[in-house]
Coordinates of N, CA and C in Angstrom, one line a residue:
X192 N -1.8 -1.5 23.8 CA -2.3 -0.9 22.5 C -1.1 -0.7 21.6
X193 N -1.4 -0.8 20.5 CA -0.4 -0.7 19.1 C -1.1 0.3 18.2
X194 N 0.2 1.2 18.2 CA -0.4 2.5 16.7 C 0.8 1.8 15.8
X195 N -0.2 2.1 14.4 CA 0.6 1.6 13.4 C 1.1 3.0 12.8
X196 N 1.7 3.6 11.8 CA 1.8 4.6 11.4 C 2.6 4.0 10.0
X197 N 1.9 4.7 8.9 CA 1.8 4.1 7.5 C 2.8 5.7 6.9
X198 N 3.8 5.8 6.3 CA 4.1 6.8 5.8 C 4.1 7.3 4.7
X199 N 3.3 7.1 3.3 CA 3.7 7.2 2.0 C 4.2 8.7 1.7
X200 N 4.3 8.7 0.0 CA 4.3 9.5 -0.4 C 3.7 11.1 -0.9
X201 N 2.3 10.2 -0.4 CA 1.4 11.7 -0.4 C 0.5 12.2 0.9
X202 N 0.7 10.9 2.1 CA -0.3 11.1 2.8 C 0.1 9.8 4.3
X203 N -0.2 10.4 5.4 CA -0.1 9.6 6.3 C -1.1 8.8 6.6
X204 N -1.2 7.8 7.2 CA -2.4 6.6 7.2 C -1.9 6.2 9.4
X205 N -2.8 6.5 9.8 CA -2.5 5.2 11.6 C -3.5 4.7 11.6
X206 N -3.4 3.5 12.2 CA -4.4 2.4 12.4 C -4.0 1.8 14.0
X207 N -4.8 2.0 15.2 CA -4.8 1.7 16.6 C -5.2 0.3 16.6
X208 N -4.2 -0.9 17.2 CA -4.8 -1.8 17.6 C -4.8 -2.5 19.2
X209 N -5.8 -2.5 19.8 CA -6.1 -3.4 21.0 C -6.0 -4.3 21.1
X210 N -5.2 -4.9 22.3 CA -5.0 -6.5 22.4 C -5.9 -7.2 21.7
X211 N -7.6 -7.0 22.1 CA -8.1 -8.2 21.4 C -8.6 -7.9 20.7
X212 N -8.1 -7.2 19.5 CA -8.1 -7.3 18.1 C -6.9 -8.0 17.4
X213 N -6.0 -8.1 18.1 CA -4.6 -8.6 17.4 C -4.7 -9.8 16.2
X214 N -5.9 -10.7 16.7 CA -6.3 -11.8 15.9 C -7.4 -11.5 14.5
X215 N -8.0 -10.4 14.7 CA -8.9 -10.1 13.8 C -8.4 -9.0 12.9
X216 N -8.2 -9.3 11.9 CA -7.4 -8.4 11.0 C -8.6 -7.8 10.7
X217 N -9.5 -8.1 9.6 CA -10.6 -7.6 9.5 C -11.4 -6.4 10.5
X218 N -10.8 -6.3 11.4 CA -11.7 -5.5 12.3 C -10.6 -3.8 12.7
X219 N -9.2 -4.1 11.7 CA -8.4 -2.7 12.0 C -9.0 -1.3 11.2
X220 N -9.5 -0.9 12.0 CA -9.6 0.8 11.3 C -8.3 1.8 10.9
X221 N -9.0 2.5 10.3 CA -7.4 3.6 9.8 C -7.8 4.6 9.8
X222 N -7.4 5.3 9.4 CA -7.4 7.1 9.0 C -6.1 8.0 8.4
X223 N -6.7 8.8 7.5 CA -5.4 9.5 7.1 C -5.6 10.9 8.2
X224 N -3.9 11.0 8.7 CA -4.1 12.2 9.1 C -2.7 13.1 8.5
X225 N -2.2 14.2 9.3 CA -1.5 15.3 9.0 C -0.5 14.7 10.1
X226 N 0.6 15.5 10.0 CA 2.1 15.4 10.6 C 1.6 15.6 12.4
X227 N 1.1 16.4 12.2 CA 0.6 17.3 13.5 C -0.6 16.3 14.4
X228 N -1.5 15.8 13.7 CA -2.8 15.0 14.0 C -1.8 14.2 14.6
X229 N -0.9 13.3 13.4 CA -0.7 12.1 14.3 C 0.4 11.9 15.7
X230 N 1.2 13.1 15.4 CA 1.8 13.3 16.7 C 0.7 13.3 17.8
X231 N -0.2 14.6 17.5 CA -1.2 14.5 18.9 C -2.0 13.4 18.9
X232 N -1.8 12.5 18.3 CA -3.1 11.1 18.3 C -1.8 10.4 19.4
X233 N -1.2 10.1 18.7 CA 0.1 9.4 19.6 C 0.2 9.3 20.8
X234 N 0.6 11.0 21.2 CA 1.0 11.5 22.6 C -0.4 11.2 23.6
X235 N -1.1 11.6 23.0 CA -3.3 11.7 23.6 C -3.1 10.0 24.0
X236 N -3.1 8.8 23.1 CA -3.3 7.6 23.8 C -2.2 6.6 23.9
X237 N -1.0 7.3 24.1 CA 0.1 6.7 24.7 C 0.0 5.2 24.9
X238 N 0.6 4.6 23.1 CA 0.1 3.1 23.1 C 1.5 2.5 23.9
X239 N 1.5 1.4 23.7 CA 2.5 0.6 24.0 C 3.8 0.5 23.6
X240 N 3.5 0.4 22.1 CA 4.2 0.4 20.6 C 4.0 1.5 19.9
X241 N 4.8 2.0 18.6 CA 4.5 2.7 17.9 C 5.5 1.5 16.9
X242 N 4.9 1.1 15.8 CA 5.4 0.6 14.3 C 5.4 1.5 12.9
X243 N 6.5 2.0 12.5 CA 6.3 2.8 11.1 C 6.8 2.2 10.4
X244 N 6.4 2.1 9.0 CA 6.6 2.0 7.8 C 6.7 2.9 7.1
X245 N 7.8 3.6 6.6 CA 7.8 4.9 5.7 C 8.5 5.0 4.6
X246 N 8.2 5.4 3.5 CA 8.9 5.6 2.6 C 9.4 6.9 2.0
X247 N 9.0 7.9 2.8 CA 9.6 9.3 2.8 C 9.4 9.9 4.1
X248 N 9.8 11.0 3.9 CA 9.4 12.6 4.9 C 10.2 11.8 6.2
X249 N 11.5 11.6 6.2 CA 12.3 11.4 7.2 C 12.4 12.6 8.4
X250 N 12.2 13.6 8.0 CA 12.3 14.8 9.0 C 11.0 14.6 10.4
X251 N 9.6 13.9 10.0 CA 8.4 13.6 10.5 C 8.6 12.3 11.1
X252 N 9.1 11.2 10.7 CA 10.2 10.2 11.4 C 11.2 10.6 12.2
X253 N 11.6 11.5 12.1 CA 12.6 11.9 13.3 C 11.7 12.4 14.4
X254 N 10.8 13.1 14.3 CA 9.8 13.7 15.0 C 9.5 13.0 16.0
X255 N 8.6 11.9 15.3 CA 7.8 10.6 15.8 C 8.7 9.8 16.7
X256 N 10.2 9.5 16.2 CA 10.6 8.7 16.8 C 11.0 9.4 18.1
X257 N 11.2 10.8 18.4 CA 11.7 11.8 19.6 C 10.8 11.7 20.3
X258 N 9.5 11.8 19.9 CA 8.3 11.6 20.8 C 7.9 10.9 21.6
X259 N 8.2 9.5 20.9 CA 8.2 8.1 21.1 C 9.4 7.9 22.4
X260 N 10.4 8.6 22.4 CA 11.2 8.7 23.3 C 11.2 9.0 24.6
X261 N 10.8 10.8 24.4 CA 10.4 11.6 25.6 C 9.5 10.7 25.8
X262 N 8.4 10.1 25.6 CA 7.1 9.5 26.1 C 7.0 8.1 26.6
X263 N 8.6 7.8 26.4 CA 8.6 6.3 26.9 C 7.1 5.1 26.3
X264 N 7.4 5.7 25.0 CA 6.8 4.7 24.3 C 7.9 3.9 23.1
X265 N 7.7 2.6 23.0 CA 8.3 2.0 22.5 C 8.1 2.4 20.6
X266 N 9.3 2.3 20.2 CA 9.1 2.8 18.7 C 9.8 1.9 17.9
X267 N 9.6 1.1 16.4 CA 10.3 0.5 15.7 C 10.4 1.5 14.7
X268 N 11.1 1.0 14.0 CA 11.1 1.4 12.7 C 10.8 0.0 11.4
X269 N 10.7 -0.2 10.9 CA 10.6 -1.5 9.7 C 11.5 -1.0 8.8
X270 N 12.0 -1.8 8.6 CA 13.0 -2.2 7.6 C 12.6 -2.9 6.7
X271 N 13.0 -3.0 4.9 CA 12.4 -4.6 4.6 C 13.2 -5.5 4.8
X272 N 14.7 -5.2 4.7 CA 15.8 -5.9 4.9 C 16.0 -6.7 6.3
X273 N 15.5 -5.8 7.6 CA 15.2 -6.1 8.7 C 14.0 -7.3 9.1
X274 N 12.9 -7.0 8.1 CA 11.4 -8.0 8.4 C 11.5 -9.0 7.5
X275 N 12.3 -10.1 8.4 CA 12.2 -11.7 7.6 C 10.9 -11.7 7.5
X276 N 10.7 -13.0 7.2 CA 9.0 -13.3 7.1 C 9.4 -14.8 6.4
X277 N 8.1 -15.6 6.7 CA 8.3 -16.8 5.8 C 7.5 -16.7 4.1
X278 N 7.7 -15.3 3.8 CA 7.5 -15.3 2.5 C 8.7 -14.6 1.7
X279 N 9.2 -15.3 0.6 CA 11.1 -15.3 0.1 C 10.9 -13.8 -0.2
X280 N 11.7 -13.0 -0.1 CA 12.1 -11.7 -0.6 C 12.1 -12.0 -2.2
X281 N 11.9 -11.1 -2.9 CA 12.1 -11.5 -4.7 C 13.0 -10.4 -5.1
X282 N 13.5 -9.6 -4.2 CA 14.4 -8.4 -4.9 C 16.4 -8.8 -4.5
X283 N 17.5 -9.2 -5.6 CA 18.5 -9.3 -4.6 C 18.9 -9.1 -4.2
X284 N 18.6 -7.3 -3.7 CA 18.9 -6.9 -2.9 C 18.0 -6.2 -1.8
X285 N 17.5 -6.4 -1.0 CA 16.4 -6.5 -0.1 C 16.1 -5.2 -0.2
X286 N 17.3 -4.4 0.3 CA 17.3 -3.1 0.5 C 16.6 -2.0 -0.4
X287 N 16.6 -2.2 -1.7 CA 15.8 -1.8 -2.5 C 14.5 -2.0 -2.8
X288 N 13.3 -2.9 -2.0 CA 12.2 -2.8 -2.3 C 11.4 -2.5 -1.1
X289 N 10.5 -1.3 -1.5 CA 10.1 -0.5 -1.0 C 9.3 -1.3 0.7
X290 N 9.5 -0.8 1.9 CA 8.8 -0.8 3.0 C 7.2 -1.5 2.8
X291 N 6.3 -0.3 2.0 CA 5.3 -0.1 2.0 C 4.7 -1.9 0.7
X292 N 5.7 -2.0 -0.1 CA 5.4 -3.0 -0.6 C 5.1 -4.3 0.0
X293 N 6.3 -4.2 0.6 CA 7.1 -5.5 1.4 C 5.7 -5.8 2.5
X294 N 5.4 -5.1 3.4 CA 4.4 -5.0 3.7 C 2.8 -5.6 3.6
X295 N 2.2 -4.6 2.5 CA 1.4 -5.2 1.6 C 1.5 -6.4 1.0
X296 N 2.6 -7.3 0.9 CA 2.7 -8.4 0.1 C 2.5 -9.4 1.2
X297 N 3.5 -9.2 2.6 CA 3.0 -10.4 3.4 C 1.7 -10.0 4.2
X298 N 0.5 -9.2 3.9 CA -0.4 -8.7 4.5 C -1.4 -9.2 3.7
X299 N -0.7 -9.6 2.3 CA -1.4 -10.5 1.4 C -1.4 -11.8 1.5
X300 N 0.0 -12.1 2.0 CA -0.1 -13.8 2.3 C -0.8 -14.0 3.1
X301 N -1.0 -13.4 4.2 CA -1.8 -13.5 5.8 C -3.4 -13.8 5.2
X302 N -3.9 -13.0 4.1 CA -5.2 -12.8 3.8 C -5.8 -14.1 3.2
X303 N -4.5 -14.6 2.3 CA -4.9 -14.9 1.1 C -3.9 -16.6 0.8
X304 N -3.4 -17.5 2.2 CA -2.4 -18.5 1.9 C -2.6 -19.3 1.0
X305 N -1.2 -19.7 0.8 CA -1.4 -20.9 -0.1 C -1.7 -20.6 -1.6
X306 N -1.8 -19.6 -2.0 CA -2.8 -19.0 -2.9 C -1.8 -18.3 -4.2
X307 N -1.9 -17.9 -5.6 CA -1.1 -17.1 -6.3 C -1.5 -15.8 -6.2
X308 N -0.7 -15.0 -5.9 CA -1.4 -13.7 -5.6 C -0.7 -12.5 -6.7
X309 N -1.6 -11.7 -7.1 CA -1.1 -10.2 -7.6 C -1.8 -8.8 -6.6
X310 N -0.4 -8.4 -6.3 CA -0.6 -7.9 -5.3 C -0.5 -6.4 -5.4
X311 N -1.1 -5.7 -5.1 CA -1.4 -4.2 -6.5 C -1.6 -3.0 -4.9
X312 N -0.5 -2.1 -4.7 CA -0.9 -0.8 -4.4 C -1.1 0.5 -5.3
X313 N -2.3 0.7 -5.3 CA -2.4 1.8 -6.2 C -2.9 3.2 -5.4
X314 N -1.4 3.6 -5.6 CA -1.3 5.3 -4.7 C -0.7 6.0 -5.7
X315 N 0.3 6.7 -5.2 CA 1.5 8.0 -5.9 C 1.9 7.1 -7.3
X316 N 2.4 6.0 -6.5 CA 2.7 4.8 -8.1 C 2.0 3.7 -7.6
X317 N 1.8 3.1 -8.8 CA 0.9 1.9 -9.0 C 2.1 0.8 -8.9
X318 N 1.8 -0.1 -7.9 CA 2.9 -1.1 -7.7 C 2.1 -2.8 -8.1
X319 N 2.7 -3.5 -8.7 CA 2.1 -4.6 -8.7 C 3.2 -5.8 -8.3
X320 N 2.9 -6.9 -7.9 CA 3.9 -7.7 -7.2 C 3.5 -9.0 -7.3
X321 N 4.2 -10.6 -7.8 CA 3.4 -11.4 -8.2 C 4.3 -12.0 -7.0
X322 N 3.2 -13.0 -6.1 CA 3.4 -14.2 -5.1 C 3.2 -15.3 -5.3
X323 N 4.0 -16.2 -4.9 CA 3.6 -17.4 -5.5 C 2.7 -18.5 -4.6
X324 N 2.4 -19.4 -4.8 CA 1.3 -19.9 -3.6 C 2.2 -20.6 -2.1
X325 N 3.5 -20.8 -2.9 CA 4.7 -21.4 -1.8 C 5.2 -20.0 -1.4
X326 N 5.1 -19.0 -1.2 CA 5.0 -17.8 -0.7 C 6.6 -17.7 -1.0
X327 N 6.9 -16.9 -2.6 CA 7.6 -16.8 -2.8 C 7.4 -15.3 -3.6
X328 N 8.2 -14.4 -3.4 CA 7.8 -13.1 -4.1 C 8.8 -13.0 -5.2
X329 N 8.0 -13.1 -6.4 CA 8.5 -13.5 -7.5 C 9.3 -11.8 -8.6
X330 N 9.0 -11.0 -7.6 CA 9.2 -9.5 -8.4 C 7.8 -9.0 -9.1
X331 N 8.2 -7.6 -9.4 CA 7.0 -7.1 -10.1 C 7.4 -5.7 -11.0
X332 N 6.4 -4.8 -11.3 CA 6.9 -4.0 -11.7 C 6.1 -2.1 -10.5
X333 N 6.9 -1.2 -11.3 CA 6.4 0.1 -10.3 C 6.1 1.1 -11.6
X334 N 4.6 1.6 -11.6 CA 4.7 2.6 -12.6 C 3.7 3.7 -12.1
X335 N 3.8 4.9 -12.9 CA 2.4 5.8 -12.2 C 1.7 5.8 -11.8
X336 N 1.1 6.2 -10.4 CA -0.3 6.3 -10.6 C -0.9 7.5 -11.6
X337 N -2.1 6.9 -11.5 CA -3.4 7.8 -12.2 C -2.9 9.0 -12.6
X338 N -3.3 9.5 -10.5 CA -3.3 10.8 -11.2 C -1.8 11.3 -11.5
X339 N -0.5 10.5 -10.8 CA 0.9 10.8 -11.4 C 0.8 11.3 -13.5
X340 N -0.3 10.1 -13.7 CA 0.0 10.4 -15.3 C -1.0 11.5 -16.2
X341 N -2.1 11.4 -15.1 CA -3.1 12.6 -15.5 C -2.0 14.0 -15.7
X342 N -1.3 14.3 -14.6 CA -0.9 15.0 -14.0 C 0.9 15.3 -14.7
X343 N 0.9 14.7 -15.2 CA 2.3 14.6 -16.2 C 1.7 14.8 -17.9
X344 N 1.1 14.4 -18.2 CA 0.4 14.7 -19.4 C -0.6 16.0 -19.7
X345 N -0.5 16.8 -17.9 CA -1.2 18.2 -18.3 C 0.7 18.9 -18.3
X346 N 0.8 18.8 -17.7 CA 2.3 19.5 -17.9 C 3.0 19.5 -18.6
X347 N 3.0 18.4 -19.5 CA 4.0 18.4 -20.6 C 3.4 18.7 -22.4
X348 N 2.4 19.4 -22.4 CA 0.7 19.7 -23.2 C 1.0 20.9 -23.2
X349 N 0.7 21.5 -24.8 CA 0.2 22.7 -24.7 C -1.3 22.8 -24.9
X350 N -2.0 21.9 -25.5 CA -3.1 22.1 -25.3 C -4.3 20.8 -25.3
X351 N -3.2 20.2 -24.0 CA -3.7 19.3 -23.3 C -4.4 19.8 -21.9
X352 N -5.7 20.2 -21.5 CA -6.2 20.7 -20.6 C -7.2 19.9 -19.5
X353 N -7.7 19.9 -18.6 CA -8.6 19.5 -17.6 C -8.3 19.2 -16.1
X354 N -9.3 18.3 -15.1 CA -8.6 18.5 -14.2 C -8.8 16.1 -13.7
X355 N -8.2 16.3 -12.9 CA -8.6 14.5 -11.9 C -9.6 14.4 -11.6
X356 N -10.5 13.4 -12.1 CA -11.5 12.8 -12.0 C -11.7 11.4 -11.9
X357 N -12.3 10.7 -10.9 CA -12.7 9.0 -10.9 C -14.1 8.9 -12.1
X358 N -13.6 8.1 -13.0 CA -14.9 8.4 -14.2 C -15.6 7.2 -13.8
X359 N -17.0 7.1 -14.0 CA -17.6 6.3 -14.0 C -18.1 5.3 -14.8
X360 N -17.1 5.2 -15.9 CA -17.2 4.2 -17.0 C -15.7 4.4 -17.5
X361 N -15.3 3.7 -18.3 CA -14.1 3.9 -19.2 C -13.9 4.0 -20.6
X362 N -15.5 4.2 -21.4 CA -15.4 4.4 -22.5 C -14.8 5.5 -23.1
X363 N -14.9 5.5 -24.6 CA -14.6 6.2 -25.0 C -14.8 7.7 -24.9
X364 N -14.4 8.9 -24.9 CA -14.9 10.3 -24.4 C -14.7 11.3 -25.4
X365 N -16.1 12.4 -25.2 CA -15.8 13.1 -26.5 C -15.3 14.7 -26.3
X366 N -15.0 14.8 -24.6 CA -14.1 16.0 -24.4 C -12.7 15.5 -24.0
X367 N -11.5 16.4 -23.8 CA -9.9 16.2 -23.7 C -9.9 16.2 -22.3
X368 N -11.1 16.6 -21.2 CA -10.7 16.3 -19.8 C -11.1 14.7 -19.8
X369 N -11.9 14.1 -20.0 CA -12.1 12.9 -19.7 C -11.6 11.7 -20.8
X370 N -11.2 12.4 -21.8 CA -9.9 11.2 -22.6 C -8.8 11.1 -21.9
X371 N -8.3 12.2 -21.1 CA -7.3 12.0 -20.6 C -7.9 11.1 -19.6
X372 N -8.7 11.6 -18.6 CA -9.1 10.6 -17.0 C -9.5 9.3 -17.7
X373 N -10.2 9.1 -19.0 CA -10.3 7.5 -19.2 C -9.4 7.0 -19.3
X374 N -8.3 7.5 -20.7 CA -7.4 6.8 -20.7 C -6.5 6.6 -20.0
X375 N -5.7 6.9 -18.9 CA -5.3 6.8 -17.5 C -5.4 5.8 -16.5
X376 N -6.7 6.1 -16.3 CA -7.4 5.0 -15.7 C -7.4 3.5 -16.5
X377 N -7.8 3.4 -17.7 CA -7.4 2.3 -18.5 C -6.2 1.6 -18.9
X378 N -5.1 2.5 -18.6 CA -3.9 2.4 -18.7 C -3.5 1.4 -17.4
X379 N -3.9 1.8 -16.3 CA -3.9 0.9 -15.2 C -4.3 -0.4 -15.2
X380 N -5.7 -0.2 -15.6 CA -6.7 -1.2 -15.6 C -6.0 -2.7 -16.5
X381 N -4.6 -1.9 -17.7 CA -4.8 -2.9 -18.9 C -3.1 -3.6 -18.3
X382 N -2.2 -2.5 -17.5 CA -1.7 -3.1 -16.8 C -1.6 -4.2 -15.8
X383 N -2.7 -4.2 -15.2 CA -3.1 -5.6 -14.4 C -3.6 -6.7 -15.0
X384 N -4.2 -6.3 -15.7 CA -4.9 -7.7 -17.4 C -3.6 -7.6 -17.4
X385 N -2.6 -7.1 -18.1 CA -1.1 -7.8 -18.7 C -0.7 -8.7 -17.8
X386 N -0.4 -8.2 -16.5 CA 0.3 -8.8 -15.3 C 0.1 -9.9 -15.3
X387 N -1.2 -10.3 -15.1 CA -2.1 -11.7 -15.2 C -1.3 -12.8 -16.2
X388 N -1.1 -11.8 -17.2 CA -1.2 -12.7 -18.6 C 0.7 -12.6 -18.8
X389 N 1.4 -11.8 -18.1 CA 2.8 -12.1 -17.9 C 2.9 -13.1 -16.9
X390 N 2.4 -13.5 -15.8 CA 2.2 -14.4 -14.9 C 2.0 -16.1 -15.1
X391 N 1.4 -16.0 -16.1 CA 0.7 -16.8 -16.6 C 1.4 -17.8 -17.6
X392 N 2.6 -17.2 -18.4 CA 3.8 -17.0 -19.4 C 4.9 -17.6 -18.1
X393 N 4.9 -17.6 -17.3 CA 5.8 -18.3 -16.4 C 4.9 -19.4 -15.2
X394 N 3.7 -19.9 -16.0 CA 3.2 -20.9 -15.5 C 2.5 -20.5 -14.3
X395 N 2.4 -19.6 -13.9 CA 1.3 -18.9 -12.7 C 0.0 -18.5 -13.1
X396 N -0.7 -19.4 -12.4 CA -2.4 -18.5 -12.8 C -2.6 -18.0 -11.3
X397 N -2.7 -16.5 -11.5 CA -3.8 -16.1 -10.5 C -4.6 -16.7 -10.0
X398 N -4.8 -16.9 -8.5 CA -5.7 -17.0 -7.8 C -6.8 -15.9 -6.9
X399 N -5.9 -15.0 -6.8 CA -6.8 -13.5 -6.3 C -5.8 -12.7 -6.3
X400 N -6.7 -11.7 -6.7 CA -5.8 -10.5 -6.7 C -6.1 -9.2 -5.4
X401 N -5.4 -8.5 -4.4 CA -5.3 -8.2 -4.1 C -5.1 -6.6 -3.5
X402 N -5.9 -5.7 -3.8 CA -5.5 -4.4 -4.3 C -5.8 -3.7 -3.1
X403 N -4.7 -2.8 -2.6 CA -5.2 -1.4 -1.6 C -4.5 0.0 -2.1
X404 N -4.4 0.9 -1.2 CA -3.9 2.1 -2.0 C -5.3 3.1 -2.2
X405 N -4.8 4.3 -2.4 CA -5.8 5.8 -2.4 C -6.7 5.6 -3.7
X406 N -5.9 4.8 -5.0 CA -7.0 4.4 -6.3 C -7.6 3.2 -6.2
X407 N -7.3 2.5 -5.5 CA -7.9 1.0 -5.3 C -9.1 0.6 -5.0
X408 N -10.2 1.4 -4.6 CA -11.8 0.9 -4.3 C -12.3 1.3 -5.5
X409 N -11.4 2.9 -6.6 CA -12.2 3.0 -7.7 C -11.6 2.2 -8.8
X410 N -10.7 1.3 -9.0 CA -10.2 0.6 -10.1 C -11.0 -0.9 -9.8
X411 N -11.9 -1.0 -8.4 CA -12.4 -2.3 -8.4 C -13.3 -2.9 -9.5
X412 N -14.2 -1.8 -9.9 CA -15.8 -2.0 -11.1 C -14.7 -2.5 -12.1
X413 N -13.4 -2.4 -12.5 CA -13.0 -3.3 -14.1 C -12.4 -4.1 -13.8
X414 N -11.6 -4.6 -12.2 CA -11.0 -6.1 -12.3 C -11.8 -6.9 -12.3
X415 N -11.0 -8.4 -12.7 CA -11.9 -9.7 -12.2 C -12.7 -9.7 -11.1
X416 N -13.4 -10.9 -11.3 CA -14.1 -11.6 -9.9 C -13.0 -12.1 -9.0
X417 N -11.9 -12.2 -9.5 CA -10.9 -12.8 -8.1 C -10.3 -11.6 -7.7
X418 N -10.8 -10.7 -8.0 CA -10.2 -8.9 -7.5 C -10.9 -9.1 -5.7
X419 N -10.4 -8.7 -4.8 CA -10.6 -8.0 -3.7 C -9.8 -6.3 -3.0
X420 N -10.2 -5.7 -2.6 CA -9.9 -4.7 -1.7 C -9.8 -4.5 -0.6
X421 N -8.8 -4.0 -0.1 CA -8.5 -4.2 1.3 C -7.6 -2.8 1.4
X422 N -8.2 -1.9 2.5 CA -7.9 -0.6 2.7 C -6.4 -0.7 3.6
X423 N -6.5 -1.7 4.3 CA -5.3 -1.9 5.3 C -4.5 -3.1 5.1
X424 N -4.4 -3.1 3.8 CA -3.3 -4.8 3.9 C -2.0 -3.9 4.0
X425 N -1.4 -2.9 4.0 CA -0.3 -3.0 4.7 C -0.3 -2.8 6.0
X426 N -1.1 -2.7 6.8 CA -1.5 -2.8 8.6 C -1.3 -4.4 9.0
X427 N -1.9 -5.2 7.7 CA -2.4 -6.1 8.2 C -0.6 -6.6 7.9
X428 N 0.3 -6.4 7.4 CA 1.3 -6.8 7.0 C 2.4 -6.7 8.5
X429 N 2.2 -5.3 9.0 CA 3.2 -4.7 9.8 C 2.2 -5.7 11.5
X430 N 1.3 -6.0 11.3 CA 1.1 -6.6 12.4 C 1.9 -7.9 12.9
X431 N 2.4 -8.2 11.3 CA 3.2 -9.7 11.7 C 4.8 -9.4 12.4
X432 N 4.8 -8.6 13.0 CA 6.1 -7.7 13.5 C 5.9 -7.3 14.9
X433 N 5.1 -7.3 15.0 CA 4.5 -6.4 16.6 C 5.8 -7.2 17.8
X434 N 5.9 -8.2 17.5 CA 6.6 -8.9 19.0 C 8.4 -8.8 18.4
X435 N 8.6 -8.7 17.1 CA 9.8 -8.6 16.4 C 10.9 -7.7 16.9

């Protein structure tokens, strides 16, 4: 057995996989848990492996990895610098792009080959990342999420007020809590329309686009039809590593 352990910035994510799932991406479950949960999930079914991907809270990584020790369970850490892959790195210096991206991008080639991809985690920040069908990662850009900007535009307001909301449309609004959650959300939405159409300006047309991340099943109702969702394309990423 293989625990995956996902580390973002606002929240832990593990996903348990069994030998004969290793072939079925499609079939990995997940859950977010607490520092504490996933240690006792760990220690309780003493996998084989433990794989992290983190991009903060190193003190809970030191934790994990002690654990992993005492318990004579095997523990990586990922690197992106470390995780070749036969899809090109697009940053020149490896070391600077993020784990959790790197990840999700080859979890996108796995899903999606051959194919032009925009490849969108929308969490803490909204990441978007353009692939090319020769599995070349062409760079992208990193900007707020949602509620990052909901949540920066009450704080910097004096009489900007309300609270985070997933709106059920994006029209226009005739109170200041849901101008702000529309426009927000729109702001996102018009960021991936650009992407498309900056992509496109260097001879790439989309083929599918790709989205996971904590905002990602509710920004699905305004993309395209070549929009899909995928709760674990970075599981499905860190799987291509298990024997590494």
């Amino acid at each position: 057995m293989i625990i995956f352990v996902d580390v973002g910035n606002s929240r832990i994510k593990i996903c348990q996989l069994s030998d004969n799932q290793q072939m079925r991406l499609s079939s990995f479950q997940s859950q977010s848990v607490s520092e504490s949960e996933a240690l006792r999930f760990i220690s309780l079914h003493h996998p084989d492996k433990v794989l992290v991907s983190a991009v903060s809270n190193e003190e809970f990584c030191h934790s994990l990895q002690l654990l992993c020790e005492r318990e004579r369970i095997g523990f990586k850490r990922l690197m992106t610098a470390k995780c070749e892959h036969d899809v090109q790195v697009g940053y020149s210096q490896p070391t600077q792009l993020g784990i959790d991206r790197w990840m999700a991008i080859i979890g996108a080639s796995q899903l999606s080959p051959g194919e032009n991809l925009l490849v969108i985690d929308a969490g803490t920040a909204t990441t978007l990342d353009l692939v090319s069908a020769d599995k070349k990662h062409l760079g992208g850009w990193i900007t707020p999420g949602v509620a990052m900007m909901i949540s920066s535009l009450y704080s910097n307001t004096t009489q900007v007020d309300g609270v985070f909301s997933i709106p059920d449309n994006l029209g226009f609004a005739d109170n200041t809590s849901d101008n702000v959650n529309h426009g927000c959300w729109a702001m996102t939405v018009a960021a991936i329309e650009f992407a498309q159409k900056q992509a496109a300006r260097s001879n790439i047309e989309i083929d599918t686009i790709l989205i996971t991340g904590g905002n990602g099943k509710a920004l699905m109702p305004y993309l395209d039809k070549n929009a899909s969702y995928h709760q674990n394309l970075i599981f499905v990423g860190m799987s291509q590593f298990i024997d590494n």
